[in-house]
Short mmCIF file of C-alpha atoms and ligand atoms in Angstrom, two decimals:
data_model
loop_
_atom_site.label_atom_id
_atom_site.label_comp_id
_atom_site.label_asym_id
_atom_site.label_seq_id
_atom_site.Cartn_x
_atom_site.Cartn_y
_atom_site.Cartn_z
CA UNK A 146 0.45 -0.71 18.66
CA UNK A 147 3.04 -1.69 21.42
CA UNK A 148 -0.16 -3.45 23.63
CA UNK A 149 0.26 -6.82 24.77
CA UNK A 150 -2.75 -9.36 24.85
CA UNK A 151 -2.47 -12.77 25.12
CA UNK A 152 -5.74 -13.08 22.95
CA UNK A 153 -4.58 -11.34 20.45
CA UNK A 154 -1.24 -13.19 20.27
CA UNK A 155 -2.52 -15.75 18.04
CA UNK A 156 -3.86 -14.26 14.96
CA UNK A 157 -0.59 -11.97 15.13
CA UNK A 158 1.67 -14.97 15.12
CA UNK A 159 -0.98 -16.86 12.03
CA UNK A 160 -0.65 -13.15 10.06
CA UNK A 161 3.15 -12.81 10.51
CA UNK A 162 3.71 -16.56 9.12
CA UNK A 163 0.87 -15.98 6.08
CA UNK A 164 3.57 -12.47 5.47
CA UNK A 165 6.67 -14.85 5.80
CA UNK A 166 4.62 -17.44 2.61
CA UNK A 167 3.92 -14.54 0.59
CA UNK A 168 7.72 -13.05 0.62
CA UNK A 169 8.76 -16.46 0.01
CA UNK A 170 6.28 -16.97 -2.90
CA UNK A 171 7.50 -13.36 -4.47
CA UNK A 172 11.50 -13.57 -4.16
CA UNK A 173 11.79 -15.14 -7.20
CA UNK A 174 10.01 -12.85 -9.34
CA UNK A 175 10.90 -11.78 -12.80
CA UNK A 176 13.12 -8.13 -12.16
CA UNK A 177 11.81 -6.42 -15.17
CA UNK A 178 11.08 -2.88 -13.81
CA UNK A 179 12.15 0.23 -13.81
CA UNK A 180 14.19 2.45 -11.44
CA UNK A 181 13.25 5.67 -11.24
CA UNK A 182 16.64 6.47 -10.47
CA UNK A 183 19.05 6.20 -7.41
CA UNK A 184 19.54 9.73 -7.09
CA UNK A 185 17.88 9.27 -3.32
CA UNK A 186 18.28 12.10 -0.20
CA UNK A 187 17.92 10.44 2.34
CA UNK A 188 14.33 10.56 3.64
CA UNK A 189 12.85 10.39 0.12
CA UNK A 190 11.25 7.03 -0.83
CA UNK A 191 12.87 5.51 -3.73
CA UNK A 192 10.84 3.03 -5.29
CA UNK A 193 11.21 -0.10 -7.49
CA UNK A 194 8.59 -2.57 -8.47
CA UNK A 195 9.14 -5.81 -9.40
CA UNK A 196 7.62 -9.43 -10.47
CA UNK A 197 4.09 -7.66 -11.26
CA UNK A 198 1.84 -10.31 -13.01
CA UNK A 199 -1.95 -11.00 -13.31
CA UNK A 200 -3.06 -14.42 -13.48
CA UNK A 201 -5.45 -14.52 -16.44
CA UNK A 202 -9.10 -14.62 -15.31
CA UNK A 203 -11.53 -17.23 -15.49
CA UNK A 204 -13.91 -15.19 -16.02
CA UNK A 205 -14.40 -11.69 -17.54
CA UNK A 206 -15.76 -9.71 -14.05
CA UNK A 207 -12.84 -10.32 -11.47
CA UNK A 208 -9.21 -10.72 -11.78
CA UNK A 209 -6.18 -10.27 -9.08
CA UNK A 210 -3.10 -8.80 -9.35
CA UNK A 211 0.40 -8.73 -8.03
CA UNK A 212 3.79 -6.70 -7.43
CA UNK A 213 6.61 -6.35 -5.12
CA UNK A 214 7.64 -2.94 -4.16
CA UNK A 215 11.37 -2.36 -2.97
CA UNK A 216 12.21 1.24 -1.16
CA UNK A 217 15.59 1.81 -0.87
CA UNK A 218 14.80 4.97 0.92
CA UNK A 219 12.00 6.75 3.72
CA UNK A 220 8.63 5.77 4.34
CA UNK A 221 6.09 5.65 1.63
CA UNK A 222 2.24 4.40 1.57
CA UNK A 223 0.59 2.83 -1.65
CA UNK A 224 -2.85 4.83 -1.74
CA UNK A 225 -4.69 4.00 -4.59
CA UNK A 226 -4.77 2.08 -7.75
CA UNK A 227 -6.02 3.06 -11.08
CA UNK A 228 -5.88 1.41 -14.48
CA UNK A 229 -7.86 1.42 -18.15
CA UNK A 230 -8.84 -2.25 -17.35
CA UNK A 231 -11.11 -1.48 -14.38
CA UNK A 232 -12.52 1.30 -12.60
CA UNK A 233 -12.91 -0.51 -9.47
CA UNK A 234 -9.21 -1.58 -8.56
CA UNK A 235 -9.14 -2.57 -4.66
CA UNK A 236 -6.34 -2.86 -2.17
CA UNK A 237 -6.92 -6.12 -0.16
CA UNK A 238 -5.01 -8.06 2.79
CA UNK A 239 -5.27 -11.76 3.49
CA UNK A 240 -5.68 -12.22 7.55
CA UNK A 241 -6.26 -15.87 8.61
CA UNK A 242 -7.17 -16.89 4.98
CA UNK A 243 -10.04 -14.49 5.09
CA UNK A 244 -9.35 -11.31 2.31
CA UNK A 245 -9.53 -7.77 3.75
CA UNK A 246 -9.75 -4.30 1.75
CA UNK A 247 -7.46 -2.20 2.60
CA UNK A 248 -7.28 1.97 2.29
CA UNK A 249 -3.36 1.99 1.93
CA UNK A 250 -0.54 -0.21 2.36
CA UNK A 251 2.87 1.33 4.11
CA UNK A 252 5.80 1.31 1.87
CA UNK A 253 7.91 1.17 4.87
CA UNK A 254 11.72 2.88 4.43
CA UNK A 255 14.36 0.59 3.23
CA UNK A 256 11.99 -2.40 3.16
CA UNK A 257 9.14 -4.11 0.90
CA UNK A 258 5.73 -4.61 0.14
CA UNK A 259 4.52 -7.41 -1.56
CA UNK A 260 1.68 -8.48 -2.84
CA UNK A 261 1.65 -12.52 -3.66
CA UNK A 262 -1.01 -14.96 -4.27
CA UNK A 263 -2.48 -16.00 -0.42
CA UNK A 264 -1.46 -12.57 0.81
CA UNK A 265 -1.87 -8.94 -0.40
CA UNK A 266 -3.18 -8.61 -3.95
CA UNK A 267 -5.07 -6.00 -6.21
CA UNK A 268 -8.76 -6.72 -7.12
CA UNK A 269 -10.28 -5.35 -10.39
CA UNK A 270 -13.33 -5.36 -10.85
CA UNK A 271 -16.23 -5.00 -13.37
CA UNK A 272 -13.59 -5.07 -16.03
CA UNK A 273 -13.76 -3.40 -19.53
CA UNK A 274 -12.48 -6.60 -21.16
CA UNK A 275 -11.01 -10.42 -20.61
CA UNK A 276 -7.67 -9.77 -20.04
CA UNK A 277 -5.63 -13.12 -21.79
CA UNK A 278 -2.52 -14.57 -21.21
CA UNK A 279 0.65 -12.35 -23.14
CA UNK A 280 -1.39 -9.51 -22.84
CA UNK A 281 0.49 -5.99 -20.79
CA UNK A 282 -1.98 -3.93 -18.16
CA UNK A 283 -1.76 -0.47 -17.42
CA UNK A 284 -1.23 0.32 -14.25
CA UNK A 285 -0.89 3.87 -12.38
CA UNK A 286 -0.17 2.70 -9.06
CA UNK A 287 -0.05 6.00 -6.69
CA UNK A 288 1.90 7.04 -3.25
CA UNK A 289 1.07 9.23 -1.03
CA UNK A 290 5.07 10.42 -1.65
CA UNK A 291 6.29 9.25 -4.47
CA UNK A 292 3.39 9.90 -6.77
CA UNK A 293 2.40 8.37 -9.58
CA UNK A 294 4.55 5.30 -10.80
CA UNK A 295 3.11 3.64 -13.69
CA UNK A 296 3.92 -0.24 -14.52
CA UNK A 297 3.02 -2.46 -16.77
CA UNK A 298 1.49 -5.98 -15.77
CA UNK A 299 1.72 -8.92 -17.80
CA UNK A 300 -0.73 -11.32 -17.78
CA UNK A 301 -0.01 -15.05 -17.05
CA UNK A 302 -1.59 -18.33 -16.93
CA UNK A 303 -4.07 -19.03 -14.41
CA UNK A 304 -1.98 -20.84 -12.62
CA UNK A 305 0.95 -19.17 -13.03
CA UNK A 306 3.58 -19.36 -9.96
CA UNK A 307 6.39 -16.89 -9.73
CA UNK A 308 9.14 -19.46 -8.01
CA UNK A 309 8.52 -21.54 -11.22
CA UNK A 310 8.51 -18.76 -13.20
CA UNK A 311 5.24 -20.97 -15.01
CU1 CU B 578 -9.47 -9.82 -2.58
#
């Protein structure tokens, strides 16, 4: 990962500034998770999520999802997704506006991962039901570490925007 290429400079810089929007576009999100404790070694992950919302769908096939992750320990990696609402949850990137699936996303030690509209985000699909505004998902999200933390996602208007908070 260290190699230098001028062609590839580009799409790094255009991916680290889409990153930068999507930080900015989470930091104001509504803290209502759990900890899991603080009783951290060091070396252990210890995870908090945060500002996890669902814009209610459009339609009842598709719908997005996002969370902020905040380790305030070692190195973790978000491997999979599961919930009651879909069978088909996927992991995808936005590079250069274009959406990506992803296998995993690196937790990385004493750092975040966030997922915000325009840049990371969960994808359900084929979905049991409509989910509506008010409404709470069940999420299991899993780490490769940490295992099993399970959250629950509200869902918002469509065009709901978490600096607003609306
Ligand atoms: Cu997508």
């Amino acid at each position: 990962m260290r190699r230098r290429s001028g062609r590839r400079a580009r799409p790094l810089i255009l991916g680290a500034l889409v990153i930068a929007a999507a930080v900015s576009l989470a930091g104001c999100g509504s803290g209502d998770g759990d900890s899991a404790g603080s009783l951290s070694s060091p070396g252990r992950p210890d995870l908090r999520i945060t500002g996890a919302y669902m814009p209610a769908p459009s339609m009842a096939t598709m719908a997005a999802g996002f969370f902020t992750v905040t380790n305030s320990g070692g190195a973790d990696r978000l491997t999979s997704v599961t919930s009651d609402l879909s069978d088909d949850v996927t992991l995808h990137s936005t590079k250069d506006g274009a959406m990506e699936e992803e296998k995993s996303f690196a937790v990385p030690a004493h750092g975040t991962l966030d997922f915000a509209s325009g840049g990371n985000h969960l994808m359900f699909a084929k979905l049991t039901h409509k989910p509506r505004q008010g409404e709470k998902v069940a999420l299991e999200l899993h780490f490769a570490t940490s295992g099993t933390v399970r959250i629950s996602m509200p869902v918002k208007s469509a065009t709901y925007n978490p600096d607003s908070g609306h």
